[in-house]
Tab-separated table of C-alpha atoms in Angstrom:
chain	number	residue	atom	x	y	z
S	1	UNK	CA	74.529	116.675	-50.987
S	2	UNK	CA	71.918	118.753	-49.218
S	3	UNK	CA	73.432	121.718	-47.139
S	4	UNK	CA	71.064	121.719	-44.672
S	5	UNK	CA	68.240	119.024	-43.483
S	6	UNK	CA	66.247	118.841	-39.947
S	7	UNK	CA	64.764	115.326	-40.040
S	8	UNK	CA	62.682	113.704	-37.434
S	9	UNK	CA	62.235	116.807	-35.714
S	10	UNK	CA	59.609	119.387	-33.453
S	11	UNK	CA	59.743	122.672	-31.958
S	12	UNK	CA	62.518	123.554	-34.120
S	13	UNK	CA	63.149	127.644	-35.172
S	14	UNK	CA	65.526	128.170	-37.238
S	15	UNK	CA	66.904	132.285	-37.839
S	16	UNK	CA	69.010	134.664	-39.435
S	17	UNK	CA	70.517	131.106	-41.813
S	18	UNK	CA	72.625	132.111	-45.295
S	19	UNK	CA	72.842	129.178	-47.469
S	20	UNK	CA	74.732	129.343	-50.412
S	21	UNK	CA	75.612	127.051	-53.243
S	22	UNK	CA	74.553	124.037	-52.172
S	23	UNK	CA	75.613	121.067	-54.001
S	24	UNK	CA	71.948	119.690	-54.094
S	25	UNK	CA	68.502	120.742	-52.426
S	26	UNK	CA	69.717	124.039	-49.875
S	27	UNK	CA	67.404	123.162	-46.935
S	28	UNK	CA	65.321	120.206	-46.024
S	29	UNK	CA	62.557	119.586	-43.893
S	30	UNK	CA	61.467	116.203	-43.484
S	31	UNK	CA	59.022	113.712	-41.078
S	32	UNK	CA	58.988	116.877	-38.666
S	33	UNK	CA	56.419	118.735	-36.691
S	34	UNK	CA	56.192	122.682	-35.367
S	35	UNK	CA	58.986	124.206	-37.469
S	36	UNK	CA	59.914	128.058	-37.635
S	37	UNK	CA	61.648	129.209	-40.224
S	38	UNK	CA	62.581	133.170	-40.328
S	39	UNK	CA	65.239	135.325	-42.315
S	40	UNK	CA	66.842	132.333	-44.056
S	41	UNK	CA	68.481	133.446	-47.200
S	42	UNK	CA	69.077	130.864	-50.170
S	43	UNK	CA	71.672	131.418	-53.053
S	44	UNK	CA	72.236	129.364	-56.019
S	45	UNK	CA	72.958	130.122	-59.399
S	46	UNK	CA	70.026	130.227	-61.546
S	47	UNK	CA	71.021	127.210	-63.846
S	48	UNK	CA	72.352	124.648	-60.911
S	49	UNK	CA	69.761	121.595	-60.965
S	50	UNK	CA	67.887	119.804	-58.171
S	51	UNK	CA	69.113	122.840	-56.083
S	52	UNK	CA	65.574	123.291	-54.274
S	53	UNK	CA	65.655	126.500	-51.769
S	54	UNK	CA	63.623	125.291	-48.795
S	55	UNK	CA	61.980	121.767	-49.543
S	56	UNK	CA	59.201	120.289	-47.287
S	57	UNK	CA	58.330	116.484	-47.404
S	58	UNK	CA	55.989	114.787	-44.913
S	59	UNK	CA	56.547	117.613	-42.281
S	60	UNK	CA	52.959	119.059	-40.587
S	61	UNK	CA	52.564	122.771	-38.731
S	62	UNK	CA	55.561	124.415	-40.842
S	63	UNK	CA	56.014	128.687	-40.879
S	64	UNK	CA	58.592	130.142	-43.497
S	65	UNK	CA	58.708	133.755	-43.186
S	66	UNK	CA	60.634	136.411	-44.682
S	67	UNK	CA	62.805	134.483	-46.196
S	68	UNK	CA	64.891	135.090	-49.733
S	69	UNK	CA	65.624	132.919	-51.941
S	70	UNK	CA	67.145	132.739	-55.575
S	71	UNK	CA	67.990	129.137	-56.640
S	72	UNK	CA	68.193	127.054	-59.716
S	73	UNK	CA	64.781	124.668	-58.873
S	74	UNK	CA	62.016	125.607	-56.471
S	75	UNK	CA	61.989	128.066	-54.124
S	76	UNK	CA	60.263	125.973	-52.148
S	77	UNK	CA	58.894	122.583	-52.631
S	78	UNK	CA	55.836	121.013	-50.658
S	79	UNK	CA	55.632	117.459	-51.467
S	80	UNK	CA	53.639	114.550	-49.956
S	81	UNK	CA	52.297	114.283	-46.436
S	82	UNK	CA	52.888	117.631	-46.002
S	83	UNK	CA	49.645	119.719	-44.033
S	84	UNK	CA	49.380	123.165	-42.579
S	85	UNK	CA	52.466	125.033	-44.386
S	86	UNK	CA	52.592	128.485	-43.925
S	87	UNK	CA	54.358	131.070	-45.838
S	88	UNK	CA	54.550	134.577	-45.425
S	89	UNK	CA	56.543	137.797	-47.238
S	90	UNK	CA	58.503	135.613	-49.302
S	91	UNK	CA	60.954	136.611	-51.901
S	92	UNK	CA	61.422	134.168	-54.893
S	93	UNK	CA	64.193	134.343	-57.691
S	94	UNK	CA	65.908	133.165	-59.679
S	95	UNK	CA	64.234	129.697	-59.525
S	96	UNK	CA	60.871	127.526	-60.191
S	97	UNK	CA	58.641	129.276	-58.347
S	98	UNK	CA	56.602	127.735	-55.102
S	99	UNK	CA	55.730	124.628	-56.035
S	100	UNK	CA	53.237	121.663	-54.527
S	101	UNK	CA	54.789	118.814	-55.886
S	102	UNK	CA	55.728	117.103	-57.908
S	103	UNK	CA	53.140	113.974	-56.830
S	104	UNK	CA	51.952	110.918	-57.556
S	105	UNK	CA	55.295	109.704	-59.079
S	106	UNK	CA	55.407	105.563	-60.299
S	107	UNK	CA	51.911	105.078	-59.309
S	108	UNK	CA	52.302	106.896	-55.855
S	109	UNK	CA	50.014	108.830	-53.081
S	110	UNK	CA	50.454	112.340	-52.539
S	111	UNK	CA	48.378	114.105	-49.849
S	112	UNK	CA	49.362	117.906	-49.060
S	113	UNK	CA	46.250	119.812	-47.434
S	114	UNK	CA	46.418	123.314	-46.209
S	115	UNK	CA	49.074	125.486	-47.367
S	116	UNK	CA	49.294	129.336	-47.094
S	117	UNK	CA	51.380	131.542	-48.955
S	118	UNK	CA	50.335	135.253	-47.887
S	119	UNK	CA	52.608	138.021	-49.475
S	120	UNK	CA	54.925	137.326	-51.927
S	121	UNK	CA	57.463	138.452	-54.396
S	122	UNK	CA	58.563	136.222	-57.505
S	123	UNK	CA	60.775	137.729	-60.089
S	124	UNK	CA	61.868	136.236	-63.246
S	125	UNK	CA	61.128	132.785	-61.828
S	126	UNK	CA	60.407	129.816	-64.730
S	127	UNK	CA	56.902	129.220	-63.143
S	128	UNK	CA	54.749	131.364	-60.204
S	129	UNK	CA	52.469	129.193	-58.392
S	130	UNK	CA	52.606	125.733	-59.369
S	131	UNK	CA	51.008	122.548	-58.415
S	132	UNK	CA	52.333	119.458	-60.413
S	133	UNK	CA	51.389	115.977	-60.463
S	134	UNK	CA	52.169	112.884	-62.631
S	135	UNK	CA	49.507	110.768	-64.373
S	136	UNK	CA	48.778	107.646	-62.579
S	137	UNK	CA	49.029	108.901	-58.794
S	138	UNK	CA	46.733	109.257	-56.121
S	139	UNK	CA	45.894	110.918	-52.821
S	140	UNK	CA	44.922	114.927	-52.757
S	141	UNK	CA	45.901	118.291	-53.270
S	142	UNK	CA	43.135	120.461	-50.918
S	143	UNK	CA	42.857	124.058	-49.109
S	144	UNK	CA	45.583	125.818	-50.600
S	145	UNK	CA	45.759	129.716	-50.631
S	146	UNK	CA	47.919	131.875	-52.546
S	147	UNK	CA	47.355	135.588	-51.962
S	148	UNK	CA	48.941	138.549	-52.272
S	149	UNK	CA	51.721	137.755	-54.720
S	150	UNK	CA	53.250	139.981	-56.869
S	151	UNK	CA	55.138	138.656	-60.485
S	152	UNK	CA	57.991	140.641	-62.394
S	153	UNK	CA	58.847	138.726	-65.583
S	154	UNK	CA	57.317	134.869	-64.275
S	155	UNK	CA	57.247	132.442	-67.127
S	156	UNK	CA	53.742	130.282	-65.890
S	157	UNK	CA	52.719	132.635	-63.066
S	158	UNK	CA	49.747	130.377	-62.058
S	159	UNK	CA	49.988	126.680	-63.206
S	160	UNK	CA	48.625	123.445	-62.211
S	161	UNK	CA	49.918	120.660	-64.180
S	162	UNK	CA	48.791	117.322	-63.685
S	163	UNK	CA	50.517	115.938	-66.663
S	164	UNK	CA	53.594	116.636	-65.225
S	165	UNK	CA	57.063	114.503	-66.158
S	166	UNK	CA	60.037	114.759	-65.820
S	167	UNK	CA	61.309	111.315	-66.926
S	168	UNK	CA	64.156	111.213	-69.398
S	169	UNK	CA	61.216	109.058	-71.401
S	170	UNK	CA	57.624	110.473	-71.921
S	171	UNK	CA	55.118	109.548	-69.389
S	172	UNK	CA	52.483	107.028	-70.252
S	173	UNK	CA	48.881	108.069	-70.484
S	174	UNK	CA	47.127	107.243	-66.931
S	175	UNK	CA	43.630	107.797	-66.001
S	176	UNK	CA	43.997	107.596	-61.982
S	177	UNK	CA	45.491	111.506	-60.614
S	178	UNK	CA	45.830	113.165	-58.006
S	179	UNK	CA	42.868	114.986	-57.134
S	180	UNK	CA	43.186	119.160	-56.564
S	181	UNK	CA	40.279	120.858	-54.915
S	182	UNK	CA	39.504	123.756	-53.162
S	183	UNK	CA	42.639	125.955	-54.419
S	184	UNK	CA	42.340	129.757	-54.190
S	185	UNK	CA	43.939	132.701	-55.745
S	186	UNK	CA	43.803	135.639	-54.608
S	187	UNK	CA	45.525	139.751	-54.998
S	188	UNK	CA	47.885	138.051	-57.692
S	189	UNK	CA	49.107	140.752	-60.360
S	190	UNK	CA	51.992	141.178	-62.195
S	191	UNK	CA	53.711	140.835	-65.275
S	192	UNK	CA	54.295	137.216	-67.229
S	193	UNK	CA	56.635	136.219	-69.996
S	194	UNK	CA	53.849	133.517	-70.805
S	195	UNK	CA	51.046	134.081	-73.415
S	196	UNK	CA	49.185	131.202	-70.864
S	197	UNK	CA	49.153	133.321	-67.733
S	198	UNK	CA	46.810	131.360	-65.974
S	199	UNK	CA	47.067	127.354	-66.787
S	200	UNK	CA	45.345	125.119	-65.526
S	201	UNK	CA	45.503	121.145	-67.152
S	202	UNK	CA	43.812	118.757	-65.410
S	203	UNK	CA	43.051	115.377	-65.403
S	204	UNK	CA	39.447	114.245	-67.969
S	205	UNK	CA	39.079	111.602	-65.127
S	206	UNK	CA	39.582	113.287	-62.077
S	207	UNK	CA	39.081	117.250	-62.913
S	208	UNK	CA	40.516	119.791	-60.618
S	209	UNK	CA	37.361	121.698	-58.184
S	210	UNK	CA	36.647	124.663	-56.556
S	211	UNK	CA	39.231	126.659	-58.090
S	212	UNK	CA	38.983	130.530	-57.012
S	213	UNK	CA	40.609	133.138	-58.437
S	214	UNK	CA	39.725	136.834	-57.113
S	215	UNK	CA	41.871	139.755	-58.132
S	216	UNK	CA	44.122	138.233	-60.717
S	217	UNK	CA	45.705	141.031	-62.827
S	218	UNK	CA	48.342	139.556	-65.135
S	219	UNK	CA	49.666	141.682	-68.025
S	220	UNK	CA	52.193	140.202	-71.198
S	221	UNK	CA	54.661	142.131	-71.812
S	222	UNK	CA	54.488	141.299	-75.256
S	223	UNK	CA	50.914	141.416	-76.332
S	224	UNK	CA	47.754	139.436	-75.023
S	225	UNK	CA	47.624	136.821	-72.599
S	226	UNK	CA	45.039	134.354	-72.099
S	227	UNK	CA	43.505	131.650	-69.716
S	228	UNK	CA	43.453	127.870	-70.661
S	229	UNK	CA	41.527	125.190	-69.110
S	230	UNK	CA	41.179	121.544	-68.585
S	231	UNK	CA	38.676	119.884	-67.050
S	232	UNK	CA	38.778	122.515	-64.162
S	233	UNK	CA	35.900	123.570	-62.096
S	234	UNK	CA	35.427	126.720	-60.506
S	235	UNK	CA	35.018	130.671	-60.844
S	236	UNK	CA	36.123	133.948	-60.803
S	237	UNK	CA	34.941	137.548	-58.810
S	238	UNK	CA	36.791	140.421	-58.356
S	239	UNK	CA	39.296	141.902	-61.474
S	240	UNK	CA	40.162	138.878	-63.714
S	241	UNK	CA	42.724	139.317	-66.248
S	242	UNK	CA	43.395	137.370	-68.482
S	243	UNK	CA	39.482	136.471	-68.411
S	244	UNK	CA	39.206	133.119	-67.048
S	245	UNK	CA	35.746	132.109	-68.361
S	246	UNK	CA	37.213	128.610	-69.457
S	247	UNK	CA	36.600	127.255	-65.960
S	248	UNK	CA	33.353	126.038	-65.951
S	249	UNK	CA	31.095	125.606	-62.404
S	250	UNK	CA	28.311	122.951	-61.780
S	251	UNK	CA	27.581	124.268	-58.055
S	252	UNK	CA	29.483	126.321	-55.107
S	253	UNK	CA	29.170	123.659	-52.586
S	254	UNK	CA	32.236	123.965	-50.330
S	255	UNK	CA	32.035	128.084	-50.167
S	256	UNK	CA	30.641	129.928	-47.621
S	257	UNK	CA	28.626	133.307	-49.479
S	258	UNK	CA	27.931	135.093	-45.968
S	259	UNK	CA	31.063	137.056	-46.322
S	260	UNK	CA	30.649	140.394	-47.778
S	261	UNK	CA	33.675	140.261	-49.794
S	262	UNK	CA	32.292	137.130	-52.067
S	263	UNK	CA	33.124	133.366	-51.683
S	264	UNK	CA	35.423	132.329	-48.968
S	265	UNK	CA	37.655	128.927	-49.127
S	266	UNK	CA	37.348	126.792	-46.339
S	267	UNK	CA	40.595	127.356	-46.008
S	268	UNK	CA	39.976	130.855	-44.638
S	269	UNK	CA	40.155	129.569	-41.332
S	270	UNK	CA	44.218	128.359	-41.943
S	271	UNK	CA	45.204	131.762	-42.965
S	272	UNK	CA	47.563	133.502	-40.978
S	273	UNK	CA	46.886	135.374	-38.424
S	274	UNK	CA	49.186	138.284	-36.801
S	275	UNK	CA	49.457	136.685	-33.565
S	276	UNK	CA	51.135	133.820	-35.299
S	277	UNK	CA	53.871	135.822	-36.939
């Protein structure tokens, strides 16, 4: 049973909220339009399933800010129909990370467009940034931004995963995905628990593009950590560590090189802006 849900919904702010130990997902936000979320504070025990911290599902012109949350799934969940989420000083653990996803289950579409996560903390989470898809979906993953996020101890700090299951059986082999484009990374450093710091597996017949990363400074604490690749498309500029010269580039259509500071996301324009907070 969900402690909280606001269903149906617009104009909705919601402040100052304590959640804690929630039987199922904490706080829901579903089919709903212009919600504010401030100073909410989630708390589950780090091993309690399906215990979500703030999940988002076909909900459009969402703000979370300064919120903390420590849970036993996502921090927070963005799943499909879900467009212009945005996220800002954030505080993330225990739990899965911020996740977009999971997608595409049984055949589905998933759509989730322009998403914003500007400032935040994740501490000995299980994954950092994750987007996760299952074979055999459809729709689109497009203009997301992560930036300025700091890890302590994150298992998978920056993931996408389009072989994703979860099924108590394996997943069969699909060739139709959900496609991910236009996905940026930026000011991320940290430590991971993960030799793969950066992972990124997507599908041979619908590769990931225009993946960014700029400023990515992840150090093992054990020893080296590398990138790994999948039929991914994009590039790298700024400090890149672990090197991520496995993504390859064909062109950088969809980037916009009059900005002194190197390529810019389309998604520059949903960013958040002080006025808004």
């Amino acid at each position: 049973m969900q402690a909280l849900t606001i269903d149906s919904s617009s104009g909705v702010k919601v402040s100052g909220l304590t959640i804690q130990n929630s039987q199922q997902m904490n706080f829901i936000i579903a089919r709903s339009d212009s919600v504010r979320v401030s100073k909410v504070m989630v708390s589950s025990p780090g091993d309690s399933p399906n215990t979500d911290g703030i999940h988002i599902t076909g909900s459009t012109n969402v703000v979370l800010q300064d919120c903390k949350i420590g849970t036993g799934d996502d921090c927070v969940s963005i799943v499909n129909a879900s467009s212009n989420i945005k996220m800002k000083r954030i505080y993330c653990g225990p739990g899965h990370g911020i996740s977009i996803g999971s997608l595409g289950n049984n055949n589905s579409t998933g759509i989730v467009t322009k998403v914003v996560l500007d400032t935040a903390l994740l501490r000995e989470t299980t994954n950092g940034l994750r987007i996760k898809t299952y074979q055999g979906g459809s729709g689109y993953v497009q203009d997301v931004r992560f930036t300025n996020v700091e890890m302590q101890d994150v298992s998978n700090p920056i993931l996408i995963d389009q072989f994703y299951c979860d099924n108590p059986t394996s997943c069969q082999n699909q060739t139709s995905a959900v496609k991910i484009s236009q996905i940026m990374y930026r000011n991320i450093t940290g430590t991971t628990k993960s030799e793969k710091a950066i992972k990124f597996a997507c599908s041979d017949t619908v590769p990931c593009s225009h993946i960014v990363l700029n400023n990515v400074n992840l150090e093992g604490k054990d020893g080296q950590v590398e990138a790994y690749c999948n039929s991914a498309e994009g590039f790298g500029y700024g400090v890149i560590h672990p090197s991520a010269d496995c993504l390859y580039s064909h062109d950088d259509k969809g980037f916009d090189h009059s900005h002194t500071s190197g390529p810019v996301l389309v998604t520059e324009e949903a960013e958040i802006g002080h006025d808004e907070l």
